[in-house]
Amino acid sequence: MSIHPAPAHVRKERAGDEAVLVRRPGPQELNPVRTHRRRRALELSLAVAVPLVLVLLWQLAAVQAWIDDRVYPAPSTILADGWERAADGDLWPDVWATLKRVLAGYAIGTLAGYALGLLMGSLSLVRAALEPLLDALYVVPKLALLPIFLNMFGLGEGPQVALVAATVFFFVWISTMAAVLAVPEGHRDAGQVFGASPWQMFRHVLLPASLPAVLVGARIAAGVAVLVIVASEQIAATNGLGHLIFDSRALFQNDVMFVGIVCVAVLGVVFSEVVRLVGRLLTPWAPRDRGRGQS
């Protein structure tokens, strides 16, 4: 059995013939602002250093011919090609096509999932009627629905938007229904004691209690929406980042393929962060995300 030493701010002192433990304030308690800034600086440094080291190793491997740069172009080559395509205006139509589909599908899926999640979380009979069906549809791979959407909407934007909306819907529906069901009964009882109407119950009890968990689901859905649209564009689209990646790979233009992959990564991170920031603005009472440097 290992014995861990006491923290630096907990010391053993003598009080007469007895030894007692005396707890003294640590650095975080004496200067919490300074400690938080140091912690935040360390976390930011690590967040930048880890991907930077990986990119430098990739660059070194390509320069030293440890890897075939025809298959895995150096980051400098990818950056130069991406800059050239952006300057020539060849990249932005594909970025805009993907972004437009993601935003439209995400908006539709979020609204539908939130509305149905509230309804099923609040009414047990509606939940009993619809939950088995939706559970069965949830486990179906969403790309398997693309042929159905193609038959319904034909070629064009419709199938892409519908696929994103269907994907986002299930994430938001599940998180919303679970969040409403998790609202403590004491909150509901308090609203009923004060004679709250159904709208007041929703506005002052269910909404503030469930919204933080709902926004977590919405944030997860934002990242998944980008993944789904890229896969869909590789199958049934004539533009977009997914089509750019797939088409350039078929033409052995691996530098262009990696430009598309980098753009997808940036788009996914930015979209997810925007949803996170909107969630923080809408729920100032919710605990901060500890994974983002909050101490």
mmCIF file of C-alpha atoms in Angstrom:
data_model
loop_
_atom_site.group_PDB
_atom_site.id
_atom_site.type_symbol
_atom_site.label_atom_id
_atom_site.label_comp_id
_atom_site.label_asym_id
_atom_site.label_seq_id
_atom_site.Cartn_x
_atom_site.Cartn_y
_atom_site.Cartn_z
ATOM 1 C CA MET A 1 0.000 0.000 0.000
ATOM 2 C CA SER A 2 1.483 3.334 -1.039
ATOM 3 C CA ILE A 3 1.211 6.331 1.257
ATOM 4 C CA HIS A 4 0.753 9.661 -0.501
ATOM 5 C CA PRO A 5 2.495 12.630 1.173
ATOM 6 C CA ALA A 6 0.308 15.369 2.553
ATOM 7 C CA PRO A 7 -0.148 18.458 0.358
ATOM 8 C CA ALA A 8 2.320 21.285 0.889
ATOM 9 C CA HIS A 9 -0.307 23.416 2.636
ATOM 10 C CA VAL A 10 -1.131 20.661 5.181
ATOM 11 C CA ARG A 11 1.614 20.380 7.804
ATOM 12 C CA LYS A 12 2.078 18.414 10.995
ATOM 13 C CA GLU A 13 2.748 20.571 14.035
ATOM 14 C CA ARG A 14 3.180 19.879 17.726
ATOM 15 C CA ALA A 15 0.541 21.047 20.181
ATOM 16 C CA GLY A 16 1.891 20.080 23.598
ATOM 17 C CA ASP A 17 2.467 16.342 23.591
ATOM 18 C CA GLU A 18 0.221 15.730 20.552
ATOM 19 C CA ALA A 19 0.882 16.051 16.828
ATOM 20 C CA VAL A 20 -1.901 17.786 14.895
ATOM 21 C CA LEU A 21 -2.414 18.549 11.235
ATOM 22 C CA VAL A 22 -2.725 22.254 10.483
ATOM 23 C CA ARG A 23 -4.112 23.289 7.113
ATOM 24 C CA ARG A 24 -2.715 26.503 5.693
ATOM 25 C CA PRO A 25 -3.995 28.298 2.557
ATOM 26 C CA GLY A 26 -2.427 27.113 -0.681
ATOM 27 C CA PRO A 27 -1.486 29.214 -3.733
ATOM 28 C CA GLN A 28 -4.913 28.753 -5.304
ATOM 29 C CA GLU A 29 -6.610 30.158 -2.200
ATOM 30 C CA LEU A 30 -4.096 32.965 -1.601
ATOM 31 C CA ASN A 31 -4.137 34.192 -5.204
ATOM 32 C CA PRO A 32 -6.929 32.490 -7.194
ATOM 33 C CA VAL A 33 -6.758 34.890 -10.156
ATOM 34 C CA ARG A 34 -3.045 34.367 -10.682
ATOM 35 C CA THR A 35 -3.397 30.590 -10.286
ATOM 36 C CA HIS A 36 -6.221 30.494 -12.814
ATOM 37 C CA ARG A 37 -4.219 32.541 -15.320
ATOM 38 C CA ARG A 38 -1.235 30.240 -14.981
ATOM 39 C CA ARG A 39 -3.432 27.189 -15.400
ATOM 40 C CA ARG A 40 -5.147 28.715 -18.427
ATOM 41 C CA ALA A 41 -1.791 29.658 -19.986
ATOM 42 C CA LEU A 42 -0.533 26.108 -19.492
ATOM 43 C CA GLU A 43 -3.635 24.596 -21.067
ATOM 44 C CA LEU A 44 -3.483 26.970 -24.051
ATOM 45 C CA SER A 45 0.205 26.190 -24.508
ATOM 46 C CA LEU A 46 -0.504 22.469 -24.560
ATOM 47 C CA ALA A 47 -3.452 22.928 -26.945
ATOM 48 C CA VAL A 48 -1.159 24.723 -29.407
ATOM 49 C CA ALA A 49 2.008 22.716 -28.823
ATOM 50 C CA VAL A 50 0.634 19.207 -29.384
ATOM 51 C CA PRO A 51 -0.774 19.748 -32.913
ATOM 52 C CA LEU A 52 2.187 21.970 -33.803
ATOM 53 C CA VAL A 53 4.662 19.227 -32.880
ATOM 54 C CA LEU A 54 2.695 16.692 -34.909
ATOM 55 C CA VAL A 55 2.687 18.999 -37.950
ATOM 56 C CA LEU A 56 6.435 19.617 -37.603
ATOM 57 C CA LEU A 57 7.061 15.875 -37.408
ATOM 58 C CA TRP A 58 4.941 15.389 -40.513
ATOM 59 C CA GLN A 59 6.915 18.117 -42.308
ATOM 60 C CA LEU A 60 10.206 16.559 -41.253
ATOM 61 C CA ALA A 61 9.102 13.104 -42.367
ATOM 62 C CA ALA A 62 8.145 14.446 -45.809
ATOM 63 C CA VAL A 63 11.362 16.442 -46.233
ATOM 64 C CA GLN A 64 13.554 13.531 -45.136
ATOM 65 C CA ALA A 65 11.625 11.124 -47.415
ATOM 66 C CA TRP A 66 10.565 8.965 -44.483
ATOM 67 C CA ILE A 67 7.125 8.981 -46.110
ATOM 68 C CA ASP A 68 6.100 9.255 -49.742
ATOM 69 C CA ASP A 69 5.252 12.943 -50.238
ATOM 70 C CA ARG A 70 3.254 12.049 -53.333
ATOM 71 C CA VAL A 71 0.798 10.230 -51.072
ATOM 72 C CA TYR A 72 1.260 12.341 -47.936
ATOM 73 C CA PRO A 73 2.245 15.846 -49.069
ATOM 74 C CA ALA A 74 4.165 18.008 -46.630
ATOM 75 C CA PRO A 75 2.102 20.509 -44.590
ATOM 76 C CA SER A 76 3.934 23.346 -46.342
ATOM 77 C CA THR A 77 2.762 21.997 -49.698
ATOM 78 C CA ILE A 78 -0.814 21.667 -48.461
ATOM 79 C CA LEU A 79 -0.752 25.203 -47.056
ATOM 80 C CA ALA A 80 0.644 26.655 -50.288
ATOM 81 C CA ASP A 81 -1.917 24.842 -52.413
ATOM 82 C CA GLY A 82 -4.773 25.867 -50.130
ATOM 83 C CA TRP A 83 -3.642 29.490 -50.187
ATOM 84 C CA GLU A 84 -3.434 29.445 -53.975
ATOM 85 C CA ARG A 85 -6.881 27.902 -54.374
ATOM 86 C CA ALA A 86 -8.370 30.391 -51.927
ATOM 87 C CA ALA A 87 -6.706 33.334 -53.675
ATOM 88 C CA ASP A 88 -7.936 32.133 -57.065
ATOM 89 C CA GLY A 89 -11.468 31.689 -55.697
ATOM 90 C CA ASP A 90 -11.571 27.958 -56.454
ATOM 91 C CA LEU A 91 -11.985 26.890 -52.823
ATOM 92 C CA TRP A 92 -14.783 29.142 -51.575
ATOM 93 C CA PRO A 93 -17.657 27.720 -53.690
ATOM 94 C CA ASP A 94 -17.092 24.277 -52.154
ATOM 95 C CA VAL A 95 -16.794 25.703 -48.632
ATOM 96 C CA TRP A 96 -19.980 27.711 -49.061
ATOM 97 C CA ALA A 97 -21.897 24.746 -50.516
ATOM 98 C CA THR A 98 -21.004 22.574 -47.522
ATOM 99 C CA LEU A 99 -21.651 25.333 -44.998
ATOM 100 C CA LYS A 100 -25.041 26.154 -46.502
ATOM 101 C CA ARG A 101 -26.198 22.544 -46.323
ATOM 102 C CA VAL A 102 -24.952 22.125 -42.760
ATOM 103 C CA LEU A 103 -26.649 25.287 -41.493
ATOM 104 C CA ALA A 104 -29.978 24.510 -43.174
ATOM 105 C CA GLY A 105 -30.068 20.886 -42.025
ATOM 106 C CA TYR A 106 -28.864 21.763 -38.536
ATOM 107 C CA ALA A 107 -31.561 24.404 -38.069
ATOM 108 C CA ILE A 108 -34.353 22.076 -39.227
ATOM 109 C CA GLY A 109 -33.134 19.101 -37.207
ATOM 110 C CA THR A 110 -32.578 21.144 -34.043
ATOM 111 C CA LEU A 111 -36.030 22.732 -34.091
ATOM 112 C CA ALA A 112 -37.789 19.429 -34.805
ATOM 113 C CA GLY A 113 -35.755 17.495 -32.235
ATOM 114 C CA TYR A 114 -36.226 20.101 -29.534
ATOM 115 C CA ALA A 115 -39.977 20.388 -30.066
ATOM 116 C CA LEU A 116 -40.554 16.636 -30.052
ATOM 117 C CA GLY A 117 -38.156 16.115 -27.152
ATOM 118 C CA LEU A 118 -40.089 18.623 -25.042
ATOM 119 C CA LEU A 119 -43.385 17.015 -25.970
ATOM 120 C CA MET A 120 -42.244 13.474 -25.241
ATOM 121 C CA GLY A 121 -40.483 14.500 -22.052
ATOM 122 C CA SER A 122 -43.590 16.231 -20.756
ATOM 123 C CA LEU A 123 -46.323 13.790 -21.855
ATOM 124 C CA SER A 124 -45.889 10.135 -20.944
ATOM 125 C CA LEU A 125 -48.530 8.903 -23.405
ATOM 126 C CA VAL A 126 -46.792 10.593 -26.337
ATOM 127 C CA ARG A 127 -43.502 9.127 -25.150
ATOM 128 C CA ALA A 128 -44.994 5.631 -24.910
ATOM 129 C CA ALA A 129 -46.427 5.922 -28.425
ATOM 130 C CA LEU A 130 -43.384 7.291 -30.249
ATOM 131 C CA GLU A 131 -40.263 6.222 -28.362
ATOM 132 C CA PRO A 132 -40.069 2.607 -29.660
ATOM 133 C CA LEU A 133 -40.393 3.780 -33.268
ATOM 134 C CA LEU A 134 -37.819 6.542 -32.884
ATOM 135 C CA ASP A 135 -35.427 4.218 -31.064
ATOM 136 C CA ALA A 136 -35.589 1.829 -34.016
ATOM 137 C CA LEU A 137 -34.944 4.640 -36.504
ATOM 138 C CA TYR A 138 -32.111 6.029 -34.415
ATOM 139 C CA VAL A 139 -29.935 2.937 -34.824
ATOM 140 C CA VAL A 140 -30.286 2.982 -38.622
ATOM 141 C CA PRO A 141 -27.086 4.427 -40.179
ATOM 142 C CA LYS A 142 -28.120 7.788 -41.519
ATOM 143 C CA LEU A 143 -26.220 7.356 -44.786
ATOM 144 C CA ALA A 144 -28.514 4.384 -45.457
ATOM 145 C CA LEU A 145 -31.352 6.914 -45.681
ATOM 146 C CA LEU A 146 -29.687 8.858 -48.502
ATOM 147 C CA PRO A 147 -31.275 6.747 -51.309
ATOM 148 C CA ILE A 148 -34.694 7.365 -49.752
ATOM 149 C CA PHE A 149 -34.076 11.112 -49.646
ATOM 150 C CA LEU A 150 -32.855 11.019 -53.244
ATOM 151 C CA ASN A 151 -36.122 9.364 -54.258
ATOM 152 C CA MET A 152 -38.107 11.916 -52.268
ATOM 153 C CA PHE A 153 -36.303 15.128 -53.237
ATOM 154 C CA GLY A 154 -34.384 14.220 -56.369
ATOM 155 C CA LEU A 155 -30.907 15.490 -57.102
ATOM 156 C CA GLY A 156 -29.853 18.807 -55.630
ATOM 157 C CA GLU A 157 -29.733 20.306 -52.177
ATOM 158 C CA GLY A 158 -32.786 18.533 -50.746
ATOM 159 C CA PRO A 159 -31.252 15.111 -49.993
ATOM 160 C CA GLN A 160 -28.141 16.663 -48.404
ATOM 161 C CA VAL A 161 -30.124 18.973 -46.148
ATOM 162 C CA ALA A 162 -32.584 16.220 -45.220
ATOM 163 C CA LEU A 163 -29.749 13.863 -44.264
ATOM 164 C CA VAL A 164 -28.152 16.453 -41.964
ATOM 165 C CA ALA A 165 -31.547 17.306 -40.463
ATOM 166 C CA ALA A 166 -32.313 13.639 -39.757
ATOM 167 C CA THR A 167 -28.940 13.155 -38.093
ATOM 168 C CA VAL A 168 -29.178 16.273 -35.929
ATOM 169 C CA PHE A 169 -32.803 15.536 -35.024
ATOM 170 C CA PHE A 170 -31.998 12.346 -33.135
ATOM 171 C CA PHE A 171 -29.170 13.859 -31.095
ATOM 172 C CA VAL A 172 -31.255 16.854 -30.073
ATOM 173 C CA TRP A 173 -34.395 14.780 -29.478
ATOM 174 C CA ILE A 174 -32.630 12.342 -27.154
ATOM 175 C CA SER A 175 -30.833 15.038 -25.163
ATOM 176 C CA THR A 176 -33.981 17.161 -24.853
ATOM 177 C CA MET A 177 -36.253 14.326 -23.748
ATOM 178 C CA ALA A 178 -33.669 13.071 -21.251
ATOM 179 C CA ALA A 179 -33.119 16.598 -19.907
ATOM 180 C CA VAL A 180 -36.843 17.194 -19.380
ATOM 181 C CA LEU A 181 -37.268 13.827 -17.670
ATOM 182 C CA ALA A 182 -34.320 14.633 -15.402
ATOM 183 C CA VAL A 183 -35.890 17.849 -14.054
ATOM 184 C CA PRO A 184 -36.385 17.156 -10.300
ATOM 185 C CA GLU A 185 -39.948 16.569 -9.203
ATOM 186 C CA GLY A 186 -39.445 19.200 -6.522
ATOM 187 C CA HIS A 187 -39.112 21.846 -9.222
ATOM 188 C CA ARG A 188 -42.357 20.766 -10.833
ATOM 189 C CA ASP A 189 -44.144 20.563 -7.475
ATOM 190 C CA ALA A 190 -43.009 24.082 -6.612
ATOM 191 C CA GLY A 191 -44.434 25.395 -9.872
ATOM 192 C CA GLN A 192 -47.746 23.654 -9.255
ATOM 193 C CA VAL A 193 -47.936 24.989 -5.689
ATOM 194 C CA PHE A 194 -47.588 28.516 -7.011
ATOM 195 C CA GLY A 195 -50.307 27.863 -9.576
ATOM 196 C CA ALA A 196 -48.077 28.051 -12.650
ATOM 197 C CA SER A 197 -49.820 27.703 -15.988
ATOM 198 C CA PRO A 198 -48.436 25.235 -18.567
ATOM 199 C CA TRP A 199 -46.573 28.084 -20.275
ATOM 200 C CA GLN A 200 -45.198 29.378 -16.973
ATOM 201 C CA MET A 201 -44.156 25.855 -16.019
ATOM 202 C CA PHE A 202 -42.236 25.573 -19.277
ATOM 203 C CA ARG A 203 -40.776 29.085 -19.139
ATOM 204 C CA HIS A 204 -39.700 29.163 -15.498
ATOM 205 C CA VAL A 205 -39.141 25.484 -14.619
ATOM 206 C CA LEU A 206 -38.567 23.105 -17.521
ATOM 207 C CA LEU A 207 -36.645 25.450 -19.831
ATOM 208 C CA PRO A 208 -33.955 26.702 -17.413
ATOM 209 C CA ALA A 209 -33.544 23.282 -15.791
ATOM 210 C CA SER A 210 -33.185 21.338 -19.053
ATOM 211 C CA LEU A 211 -31.519 23.813 -21.422
ATOM 212 C CA PRO A 212 -27.869 23.157 -20.395
ATOM 213 C CA ALA A 213 -28.198 19.436 -21.173
ATOM 214 C CA VAL A 214 -30.069 20.213 -24.403
ATOM 215 C CA LEU A 215 -27.242 22.469 -25.575
ATOM 216 C CA VAL A 216 -24.702 19.728 -24.895
ATOM 217 C CA GLY A 217 -26.627 17.519 -27.316
ATOM 218 C CA ALA A 218 -26.821 20.373 -29.812
ATOM 219 C CA ARG A 219 -23.061 20.832 -29.627
ATOM 220 C CA ILE A 220 -22.432 17.141 -30.277
ATOM 221 C CA ALA A 221 -24.884 17.299 -33.173
ATOM 222 C CA ALA A 222 -22.941 20.203 -34.701
ATOM 223 C CA GLY A 223 -19.825 18.084 -35.099
ATOM 224 C CA VAL A 224 -21.738 15.059 -36.352
ATOM 225 C CA ALA A 225 -23.562 17.226 -38.915
ATOM 226 C CA VAL A 226 -20.253 18.145 -40.537
ATOM 227 C CA LEU A 227 -19.197 14.484 -40.654
ATOM 228 C CA VAL A 228 -22.454 13.419 -42.274
ATOM 229 C CA ILE A 229 -22.539 16.127 -44.928
ATOM 230 C CA VAL A 230 -18.975 15.371 -46.019
ATOM 231 C CA ALA A 231 -19.806 11.673 -46.395
ATOM 232 C CA SER A 232 -22.999 12.533 -48.250
ATOM 233 C CA GLU A 233 -21.243 14.898 -50.644
ATOM 234 C CA GLN A 234 -18.798 12.152 -51.559
ATOM 235 C CA ILE A 235 -21.719 10.006 -52.719
ATOM 236 C CA ALA A 236 -24.362 12.297 -54.198
ATOM 237 C CA ALA A 237 -23.121 15.825 -54.843
ATOM 238 C CA THR A 238 -21.321 17.747 -57.549
ATOM 239 C CA ASN A 239 -19.764 20.324 -55.226
ATOM 240 C CA GLY A 240 -18.856 20.814 -51.588
ATOM 241 C CA LEU A 241 -15.846 19.815 -49.517
ATOM 242 C CA GLY A 242 -16.818 16.140 -49.492
ATOM 243 C CA HIS A 243 -16.967 16.115 -53.289
ATOM 244 C CA LEU A 244 -13.645 17.981 -53.446
ATOM 245 C CA ILE A 245 -11.956 15.370 -51.242
ATOM 246 C CA PHE A 246 -13.368 12.398 -53.131
ATOM 247 C CA ASP A 247 -12.819 13.871 -56.606
ATOM 248 C CA SER A 248 -9.229 14.953 -55.922
ATOM 249 C CA ARG A 249 -8.402 11.511 -54.531
ATOM 250 C CA ALA A 250 -9.735 9.894 -57.709
ATOM 251 C CA LEU A 251 -7.503 12.220 -59.760
ATOM 252 C CA PHE A 252 -4.468 11.516 -57.511
ATOM 253 C CA GLN A 253 -4.348 15.167 -56.430
ATOM 254 C CA ASN A 254 -3.495 14.330 -52.833
ATOM 255 C CA ASP A 255 -2.469 17.882 -51.945
ATOM 256 C CA VAL A 256 -5.950 19.112 -52.908
ATOM 257 C CA MET A 257 -7.488 16.225 -50.981
ATOM 258 C CA PHE A 258 -5.671 17.293 -47.807
ATOM 259 C CA VAL A 259 -6.734 20.901 -48.368
ATOM 260 C CA GLY A 260 -10.323 19.694 -48.294
ATOM 261 C CA ILE A 261 -9.698 17.639 -45.149
ATOM 262 C CA VAL A 262 -8.151 20.631 -43.362
ATOM 263 C CA CYS A 263 -11.104 22.811 -44.363
ATOM 264 C CA VAL A 264 -13.519 20.210 -42.984
ATOM 265 C CA ALA A 265 -11.607 20.095 -39.701
ATOM 266 C CA VAL A 266 -11.626 23.888 -39.384
ATOM 267 C CA LEU A 267 -15.314 24.073 -40.284
ATOM 268 C CA GLY A 268 -16.213 21.436 -37.701
ATOM 269 C CA VAL A 269 -14.225 23.093 -34.914
ATOM 270 C CA VAL A 270 -15.573 26.580 -35.657
ATOM 271 C CA PHE A 271 -19.173 25.381 -35.915
ATOM 272 C CA SER A 272 -18.933 23.422 -32.665
ATOM 273 C CA GLU A 273 -17.332 26.376 -30.868
ATOM 274 C CA VAL A 274 -20.027 28.763 -32.098
ATOM 275 C CA VAL A 275 -22.709 26.449 -30.724
ATOM 276 C CA ARG A 276 -20.810 26.218 -27.435
ATOM 277 C CA LEU A 277 -20.508 29.995 -27.118
ATOM 278 C CA VAL A 278 -24.187 30.480 -27.938
ATOM 279 C CA GLY A 279 -25.000 27.916 -25.265
ATOM 280 C CA ARG A 280 -22.949 29.795 -22.685
ATOM 281 C CA LEU A 281 -24.770 33.020 -23.543
ATOM 282 C CA LEU A 282 -28.164 31.334 -23.264
ATOM 283 C CA THR A 283 -27.356 29.542 -19.995
ATOM 284 C CA PRO A 284 -25.229 31.843 -17.801
ATOM 285 C CA TRP A 285 -26.425 29.895 -14.743
ATOM 286 C CA ALA A 286 -24.988 26.584 -15.976
ATOM 287 C CA PRO A 287 -21.572 25.296 -14.763
ATOM 288 C CA ARG A 288 -18.699 26.170 -17.064
ATOM 289 C CA ASP A 289 -17.110 23.492 -19.203
ATOM 290 C CA ARG A 290 -14.151 22.242 -17.158
ATOM 291 C CA GLY A 291 -12.617 20.912 -20.324
ATOM 292 C CA ARG A 292 -12.145 24.501 -21.458
ATOM 293 C CA GLY A 293 -9.817 25.631 -18.771
ATOM 294 C CA GLN A 294 -12.242 26.530 -16.030
ATOM 295 C CA SER A 295 -10.907 25.917 -12.558
#
